[in-house]
Structures are given as structure tokens and as C-alpha cells.
Short mmCIF file of N, CA and C in Angstrom, two decimals:
data_model
loop_
_atom_site.label_atom_id
_atom_site.label_comp_id
_atom_site.label_asym_id
_atom_site.label_seq_id
_atom_site.Cartn_x
_atom_site.Cartn_y
_atom_site.Cartn_z
N MET A 13 16.99 -1.47 5.80
CA MET A 13 15.83 -0.79 6.36
C MET A 13 15.68 -1.20 7.81
N LYS A 14 15.35 -0.23 8.63
CA LYS A 14 15.18 -0.49 10.05
C LYS A 14 13.80 0.00 10.49
N PRO A 15 12.93 -0.91 10.99
CA PRO A 15 11.64 -0.45 11.47
C PRO A 15 11.81 0.36 12.76
N LEU A 16 10.98 1.39 12.91
CA LEU A 16 11.02 2.25 14.09
C LEU A 16 9.68 2.14 14.81
N ASN A 17 9.66 1.41 15.92
CA ASN A 17 8.47 1.21 16.73
C ASN A 17 8.83 1.47 18.19
N PRO A 18 8.96 2.75 18.58
CA PRO A 18 9.43 3.06 19.93
C PRO A 18 8.49 2.56 21.03
N ALA A 19 9.08 2.09 22.10
CA ALA A 19 8.31 1.61 23.24
C ALA A 19 7.55 2.73 23.93
N ALA A 20 7.93 3.98 23.67
CA ALA A 20 7.29 5.13 24.31
C ALA A 20 5.91 5.46 23.74
N ILE A 21 5.53 4.80 22.64
CA ILE A 21 4.20 5.04 22.06
C ILE A 21 3.48 3.70 21.90
N ALA A 22 2.17 3.76 21.69
CA ALA A 22 1.39 2.54 21.51
C ALA A 22 1.88 1.78 20.29
N PRO A 23 1.86 0.45 20.34
CA PRO A 23 2.32 -0.33 19.19
C PRO A 23 1.36 -0.15 18.01
N PRO A 24 1.81 -0.49 16.80
CA PRO A 24 0.93 -0.41 15.63
C PRO A 24 -0.33 -1.25 15.83
N PHE A 25 -1.44 -0.79 15.23
CA PHE A 25 -2.72 -1.50 15.33
C PHE A 25 -2.75 -2.78 14.50
N ALA A 26 -1.92 -2.85 13.48
CA ALA A 26 -1.93 -3.99 12.55
C ALA A 26 -0.50 -4.25 12.10
N ARG A 27 -0.34 -4.97 10.99
CA ARG A 27 1.00 -5.32 10.49
C ARG A 27 1.58 -4.16 9.69
N TYR A 28 2.14 -3.19 10.40
CA TYR A 28 2.87 -2.08 9.79
C TYR A 28 3.84 -1.55 10.83
N SER A 29 4.77 -0.73 10.39
CA SER A 29 5.74 -0.10 11.30
C SER A 29 5.40 1.38 11.43
N HIS A 30 5.65 1.94 12.60
CA HIS A 30 5.41 3.38 12.77
C HIS A 30 6.33 4.20 11.88
N GLY A 31 7.53 3.74 11.66
CA GLY A 31 8.47 4.44 10.81
C GLY A 31 9.48 3.47 10.23
N MET A 32 10.19 3.92 9.20
CA MET A 32 11.25 3.12 8.59
C MET A 32 12.46 4.00 8.39
N GLU A 33 13.61 3.54 8.84
CA GLU A 33 14.87 4.26 8.64
C GLU A 33 15.63 3.59 7.49
N LEU A 34 16.13 4.42 6.58
CA LEU A 34 16.87 3.91 5.44
C LEU A 34 18.34 4.27 5.58
N PRO A 35 19.23 3.36 5.25
CA PRO A 35 20.65 3.71 5.27
C PRO A 35 20.97 4.70 4.14
N ALA A 36 22.03 5.44 4.33
CA ALA A 36 22.45 6.41 3.31
C ALA A 36 22.71 5.70 1.99
N GLY A 37 22.43 6.40 0.90
CA GLY A 37 22.73 5.87 -0.41
C GLY A 37 21.63 5.05 -1.06
N ARG A 38 20.48 4.94 -0.44
CA ARG A 38 19.39 4.17 -1.04
C ARG A 38 18.72 4.99 -2.15
N ARG A 39 18.32 4.30 -3.21
CA ARG A 39 17.53 4.92 -4.28
C ARG A 39 16.07 4.89 -3.87
N LEU A 40 15.31 5.93 -4.18
CA LEU A 40 13.90 6.00 -3.84
C LEU A 40 13.04 6.00 -5.10
N VAL A 41 11.89 5.31 -5.03
CA VAL A 41 10.87 5.36 -6.07
C VAL A 41 9.57 5.77 -5.40
N PHE A 42 8.91 6.78 -5.96
CA PHE A 42 7.62 7.25 -5.48
C PHE A 42 6.57 6.86 -6.52
N CYS A 43 5.63 6.01 -6.12
CA CYS A 43 4.58 5.56 -7.05
C CYS A 43 3.32 6.40 -6.85
N SER A 44 2.75 6.83 -7.95
CA SER A 44 1.44 7.48 -7.90
C SER A 44 0.42 6.47 -7.39
N GLY A 45 -0.70 6.97 -6.90
CA GLY A 45 -1.76 6.09 -6.45
C GLY A 45 -2.22 5.17 -7.57
N GLN A 46 -2.32 3.89 -7.27
CA GLN A 46 -2.75 2.89 -8.24
C GLN A 46 -4.14 2.40 -7.87
N LEU A 47 -4.97 2.27 -8.89
CA LEU A 47 -6.34 1.78 -8.72
C LEU A 47 -6.42 0.32 -9.13
N GLY A 48 -7.48 -0.34 -8.74
CA GLY A 48 -7.67 -1.76 -9.04
C GLY A 48 -8.22 -1.97 -10.43
N ILE A 49 -7.42 -1.61 -11.42
CA ILE A 49 -7.83 -1.75 -12.82
C ILE A 49 -6.78 -2.58 -13.55
N ALA A 50 -7.26 -3.56 -14.31
CA ALA A 50 -6.37 -4.44 -15.06
C ALA A 50 -5.94 -3.75 -16.36
N ALA A 51 -4.93 -4.30 -17.01
CA ALA A 51 -4.41 -3.73 -18.26
C ALA A 51 -5.49 -3.66 -19.34
N ASP A 52 -6.47 -4.56 -19.29
CA ASP A 52 -7.55 -4.55 -20.28
C ASP A 52 -8.68 -3.59 -19.91
N GLY A 53 -8.52 -2.86 -18.80
CA GLY A 53 -9.52 -1.89 -18.37
C GLY A 53 -10.60 -2.44 -17.45
N SER A 54 -10.56 -3.73 -17.17
CA SER A 54 -11.58 -4.32 -16.29
C SER A 54 -11.29 -3.98 -14.83
N VAL A 55 -12.37 -3.85 -14.07
CA VAL A 55 -12.30 -3.52 -12.64
C VAL A 55 -13.13 -4.55 -11.88
N PRO A 56 -12.50 -5.37 -11.04
CA PRO A 56 -13.29 -6.34 -10.28
C PRO A 56 -14.18 -5.65 -9.25
N GLU A 57 -15.24 -6.30 -8.88
CA GLU A 57 -16.17 -5.76 -7.88
C GLU A 57 -15.59 -5.84 -6.47
N ASP A 58 -14.90 -6.93 -6.17
CA ASP A 58 -14.39 -7.23 -4.83
C ASP A 58 -13.21 -6.33 -4.45
N VAL A 59 -13.25 -5.76 -3.24
CA VAL A 59 -12.17 -4.86 -2.81
C VAL A 59 -10.84 -5.58 -2.68
N ARG A 60 -10.83 -6.82 -2.24
CA ARG A 60 -9.56 -7.57 -2.15
C ARG A 60 -8.96 -7.74 -3.53
N ALA A 61 -9.79 -8.08 -4.51
CA ALA A 61 -9.30 -8.24 -5.88
C ALA A 61 -8.78 -6.91 -6.42
N GLN A 62 -9.47 -5.81 -6.11
CA GLN A 62 -8.98 -4.49 -6.54
C GLN A 62 -7.64 -4.18 -5.88
N ALA A 63 -7.52 -4.46 -4.58
CA ALA A 63 -6.27 -4.19 -3.87
C ALA A 63 -5.14 -5.05 -4.41
N ASP A 64 -5.43 -6.32 -4.74
CA ASP A 64 -4.42 -7.18 -5.34
C ASP A 64 -3.94 -6.61 -6.67
N LEU A 65 -4.87 -6.07 -7.47
CA LEU A 65 -4.49 -5.43 -8.73
C LEU A 65 -3.65 -4.17 -8.49
N CYS A 66 -4.01 -3.40 -7.46
CA CYS A 66 -3.20 -2.22 -7.12
C CYS A 66 -1.76 -2.65 -6.87
N PHE A 67 -1.57 -3.69 -6.06
CA PHE A 67 -0.22 -4.15 -5.75
C PHE A 67 0.46 -4.75 -6.98
N ALA A 68 -0.29 -5.41 -7.87
CA ALA A 68 0.30 -5.92 -9.11
C ALA A 68 0.79 -4.77 -9.98
N ASN A 69 0.00 -3.70 -10.05
CA ASN A 69 0.41 -2.52 -10.82
C ASN A 69 1.65 -1.89 -10.19
N ILE A 70 1.67 -1.81 -8.87
CA ILE A 70 2.83 -1.25 -8.16
C ILE A 70 4.06 -2.12 -8.41
N ALA A 71 3.88 -3.44 -8.39
CA ALA A 71 5.00 -4.35 -8.66
C ALA A 71 5.59 -4.11 -10.04
N ALA A 72 4.73 -3.85 -11.02
CA ALA A 72 5.21 -3.58 -12.38
C ALA A 72 6.00 -2.27 -12.43
N ILE A 73 5.52 -1.25 -11.73
CA ILE A 73 6.23 0.03 -11.68
C ILE A 73 7.59 -0.15 -11.02
N LEU A 74 7.61 -0.85 -9.88
CA LEU A 74 8.87 -1.06 -9.16
C LEU A 74 9.85 -1.89 -9.99
N ALA A 75 9.35 -2.85 -10.74
CA ALA A 75 10.21 -3.68 -11.59
C ALA A 75 10.96 -2.83 -12.61
N GLU A 76 10.33 -1.76 -13.08
CA GLU A 76 10.99 -0.85 -14.01
C GLU A 76 12.25 -0.23 -13.40
N ALA A 77 12.28 -0.15 -12.07
CA ALA A 77 13.44 0.41 -11.35
C ALA A 77 14.31 -0.68 -10.74
N GLY A 78 14.03 -1.93 -11.08
CA GLY A 78 14.81 -3.04 -10.52
C GLY A 78 14.47 -3.32 -9.07
N MET A 79 13.26 -3.00 -8.66
CA MET A 79 12.82 -3.22 -7.28
C MET A 79 11.64 -4.18 -7.25
N THR A 80 11.29 -4.63 -6.04
CA THR A 80 10.14 -5.50 -5.82
C THR A 80 9.27 -4.92 -4.72
N LEU A 81 8.15 -5.57 -4.47
CA LEU A 81 7.27 -5.13 -3.38
C LEU A 81 7.97 -5.20 -2.02
N ALA A 82 8.98 -6.04 -1.89
CA ALA A 82 9.73 -6.14 -0.63
C ALA A 82 10.51 -4.86 -0.34
N ASP A 83 10.68 -4.00 -1.34
CA ASP A 83 11.42 -2.75 -1.16
C ASP A 83 10.53 -1.59 -0.69
N ILE A 84 9.24 -1.84 -0.52
CA ILE A 84 8.32 -0.78 -0.09
C ILE A 84 8.64 -0.37 1.35
N VAL A 85 8.77 0.94 1.57
CA VAL A 85 9.03 1.45 2.92
C VAL A 85 7.85 2.27 3.45
N ARG A 86 6.93 2.67 2.57
CA ARG A 86 5.80 3.50 2.97
C ARG A 86 4.61 3.20 2.08
N VAL A 87 3.43 3.01 2.69
CA VAL A 87 2.18 2.79 1.97
C VAL A 87 1.17 3.82 2.44
N ASN A 88 0.51 4.48 1.49
CA ASN A 88 -0.66 5.30 1.77
C ASN A 88 -1.81 4.67 1.01
N ALA A 89 -2.86 4.31 1.71
CA ALA A 89 -4.00 3.66 1.06
C ALA A 89 -5.28 4.38 1.41
N TYR A 90 -6.21 4.31 0.47
CA TYR A 90 -7.49 4.99 0.62
C TYR A 90 -8.59 4.01 0.23
N VAL A 91 -9.60 3.87 1.06
CA VAL A 91 -10.77 3.04 0.76
C VAL A 91 -12.02 3.89 0.88
N THR A 92 -13.08 3.50 0.18
CA THR A 92 -14.29 4.30 0.16
C THR A 92 -15.30 3.93 1.24
N ASP A 93 -14.99 2.94 2.05
CA ASP A 93 -15.92 2.53 3.10
C ASP A 93 -15.15 1.75 4.17
N ARG A 94 -15.55 1.91 5.40
CA ARG A 94 -14.91 1.17 6.49
C ARG A 94 -14.98 -0.34 6.25
N ALA A 95 -16.03 -0.81 5.58
CA ALA A 95 -16.19 -2.24 5.29
C ALA A 95 -15.09 -2.76 4.36
N HIS A 96 -14.43 -1.87 3.63
CA HIS A 96 -13.38 -2.28 2.70
C HIS A 96 -12.01 -2.42 3.36
N MET A 97 -11.90 -2.02 4.61
CA MET A 97 -10.60 -2.08 5.29
C MET A 97 -10.05 -3.50 5.35
N LYS A 98 -10.89 -4.47 5.67
CA LYS A 98 -10.43 -5.85 5.84
C LYS A 98 -9.81 -6.40 4.55
N GLY A 99 -10.49 -6.24 3.43
CA GLY A 99 -9.97 -6.74 2.15
C GLY A 99 -8.68 -6.07 1.77
N TYR A 100 -8.62 -4.75 1.98
CA TYR A 100 -7.38 -4.03 1.69
C TYR A 100 -6.25 -4.54 2.58
N MET A 101 -6.49 -4.66 3.88
CA MET A 101 -5.44 -5.06 4.81
C MET A 101 -4.96 -6.48 4.53
N GLU A 102 -5.86 -7.37 4.13
CA GLU A 102 -5.45 -8.72 3.74
C GLU A 102 -4.49 -8.67 2.55
N ALA A 103 -4.83 -7.84 1.56
CA ALA A 103 -3.96 -7.71 0.39
C ALA A 103 -2.62 -7.09 0.78
N ARG A 104 -2.66 -6.03 1.57
CA ARG A 104 -1.41 -5.39 2.00
C ARG A 104 -0.51 -6.39 2.69
N ASP A 105 -1.07 -7.12 3.64
CA ASP A 105 -0.27 -8.07 4.41
C ASP A 105 0.28 -9.20 3.53
N ALA A 106 -0.44 -9.55 2.47
CA ALA A 106 0.02 -10.61 1.57
C ALA A 106 1.12 -10.13 0.63
N HIS A 107 1.18 -8.83 0.36
CA HIS A 107 2.10 -8.34 -0.66
C HIS A 107 3.32 -7.61 -0.15
N VAL A 108 3.29 -7.04 1.04
CA VAL A 108 4.46 -6.30 1.51
C VAL A 108 5.43 -7.22 2.23
N GLY A 109 6.67 -6.78 2.31
CA GLY A 109 7.71 -7.60 2.91
C GLY A 109 7.77 -7.48 4.42
N THR A 110 8.85 -8.05 4.96
CA THR A 110 9.14 -7.99 6.39
C THR A 110 10.51 -7.37 6.55
N PRO A 111 10.66 -6.35 7.39
CA PRO A 111 9.65 -5.79 8.28
C PRO A 111 8.58 -5.06 7.47
N PRO A 112 7.37 -4.97 8.03
CA PRO A 112 6.31 -4.28 7.29
C PRO A 112 6.61 -2.79 7.21
N PRO A 113 6.19 -2.16 6.10
CA PRO A 113 6.47 -0.73 5.92
C PRO A 113 5.62 0.15 6.82
N ALA A 114 6.01 1.42 6.89
CA ALA A 114 5.14 2.42 7.50
C ALA A 114 3.87 2.48 6.64
N SER A 115 2.72 2.74 7.27
CA SER A 115 1.47 2.63 6.53
C SER A 115 0.41 3.55 7.09
N THR A 116 -0.37 4.15 6.20
CA THR A 116 -1.52 4.96 6.57
C THR A 116 -2.70 4.50 5.75
N LEU A 117 -3.87 4.38 6.38
CA LEU A 117 -5.11 4.01 5.70
C LEU A 117 -6.16 5.06 6.01
N MET A 118 -6.77 5.60 4.96
CA MET A 118 -7.80 6.62 5.14
C MET A 118 -9.08 6.20 4.44
N ILE A 119 -10.21 6.60 5.01
CA ILE A 119 -11.50 6.39 4.38
C ILE A 119 -11.86 7.69 3.67
N VAL A 120 -12.16 7.59 2.37
CA VAL A 120 -12.45 8.76 1.56
C VAL A 120 -13.85 8.62 0.95
N SER A 121 -14.37 9.70 0.43
CA SER A 121 -15.73 9.68 -0.10
C SER A 121 -15.83 9.05 -1.49
N GLY A 122 -14.73 8.95 -2.21
CA GLY A 122 -14.80 8.31 -3.52
C GLY A 122 -13.61 8.67 -4.38
N PHE A 123 -13.60 8.07 -5.58
CA PHE A 123 -12.54 8.28 -6.56
C PHE A 123 -13.15 8.79 -7.86
N THR A 124 -12.35 8.90 -8.90
CA THR A 124 -12.81 9.47 -10.16
C THR A 124 -13.93 8.68 -10.81
N ARG A 125 -13.95 7.37 -10.58
CA ARG A 125 -15.04 6.53 -11.10
C ARG A 125 -15.63 5.75 -9.93
N PRO A 126 -16.96 5.60 -9.90
CA PRO A 126 -17.62 5.00 -8.74
C PRO A 126 -17.28 3.55 -8.47
N GLU A 127 -16.80 2.79 -9.47
CA GLU A 127 -16.50 1.38 -9.24
C GLU A 127 -15.21 1.15 -8.45
N PHE A 128 -14.37 2.18 -8.36
CA PHE A 128 -13.13 2.03 -7.59
C PHE A 128 -13.41 2.11 -6.10
N LYS A 129 -12.82 1.17 -5.34
CA LYS A 129 -13.03 1.11 -3.89
C LYS A 129 -11.75 1.34 -3.10
N VAL A 130 -10.60 1.23 -3.77
CA VAL A 130 -9.31 1.34 -3.08
C VAL A 130 -8.29 1.97 -4.02
N GLU A 131 -7.41 2.78 -3.45
CA GLU A 131 -6.26 3.33 -4.18
C GLU A 131 -5.06 3.22 -3.26
N ILE A 132 -3.92 2.84 -3.83
CA ILE A 132 -2.71 2.61 -3.03
C ILE A 132 -1.54 3.31 -3.68
N GLU A 133 -0.79 4.07 -2.88
CA GLU A 133 0.46 4.67 -3.34
C GLU A 133 1.57 4.23 -2.40
N VAL A 134 2.79 4.13 -2.93
CA VAL A 134 3.91 3.65 -2.12
C VAL A 134 5.17 4.45 -2.39
N VAL A 135 6.09 4.33 -1.44
CA VAL A 135 7.48 4.75 -1.60
C VAL A 135 8.31 3.50 -1.38
N ALA A 136 9.25 3.27 -2.28
CA ALA A 136 10.14 2.11 -2.16
C ALA A 136 11.59 2.59 -2.16
N ALA A 137 12.47 1.78 -1.57
CA ALA A 137 13.89 2.12 -1.50
C ALA A 137 14.72 0.88 -1.70
N ALA A 138 15.82 1.04 -2.45
CA ALA A 138 16.75 -0.07 -2.67
C ALA A 138 18.14 0.50 -2.90
N ALA A 139 19.13 -0.35 -2.78
CA ALA A 139 20.52 0.06 -2.98
C ALA A 139 20.78 0.37 -4.44
#
């Protein structure tokens, strides 16, 4: 994987890459958006804890394909309030590899259930 951060544009605002180039022959996994819900159905109140659960769920999905969180090349994340950005970004930075993947964060009005504060979807690639 090769991060693409051209000098001709402003650098990323946080720990992410503007783009990621993959060598030919890589396998791709596209994960549906994951919510901060545990296997027992519990949902923590804290956005960081929800984001950590999102990444744990993503890790389980990637493991099914023989991949890890280090194989993530693209993250799309959604939070329900600007105040939740910090907790999400802390979780993202703790769970993604280096170089950091391409990333988009959007503030949305809500999810299917009001207790959810963050949803994360990823694309991963491996040989």
C-alpha cells in the first residue's frame, strides 16, 4: 500500500491519507457499516467505547478473510454530533495501521436506534 498525499494540495487535517494506492493482485474486503453494539446486544453510552466496538466488529469480519485492521485502506465514519468527533478519532487512530488509511468523517442526524452515536465502514486489502 502506498499513501498518496500530494504536495500540491493541503495536507490531511488529522492522521489519515488523502488516498491509498494498492499494488495489482490485492484481495479486497468491503465491510458494511458497523455500530457500537456488543455480541450480547449491549450498547455503551460513551462514543469512544462505541467506536472501539465498531473496530472490534470490523476486526472480526476481516479475520474471516484472513485480514487485520492493519489491512484497512479506506474508512468512512459517521457520528451524530460534532462533540463525538474526538472520541471517534481517538479510536480510529488507536486501531488503524501505518500508513493511515484514506478516511472520511461525516456528521449525520442519527441512526436506526437513538443510542447509536457512531457507525464505521471500511475497505481492506491484502495479498
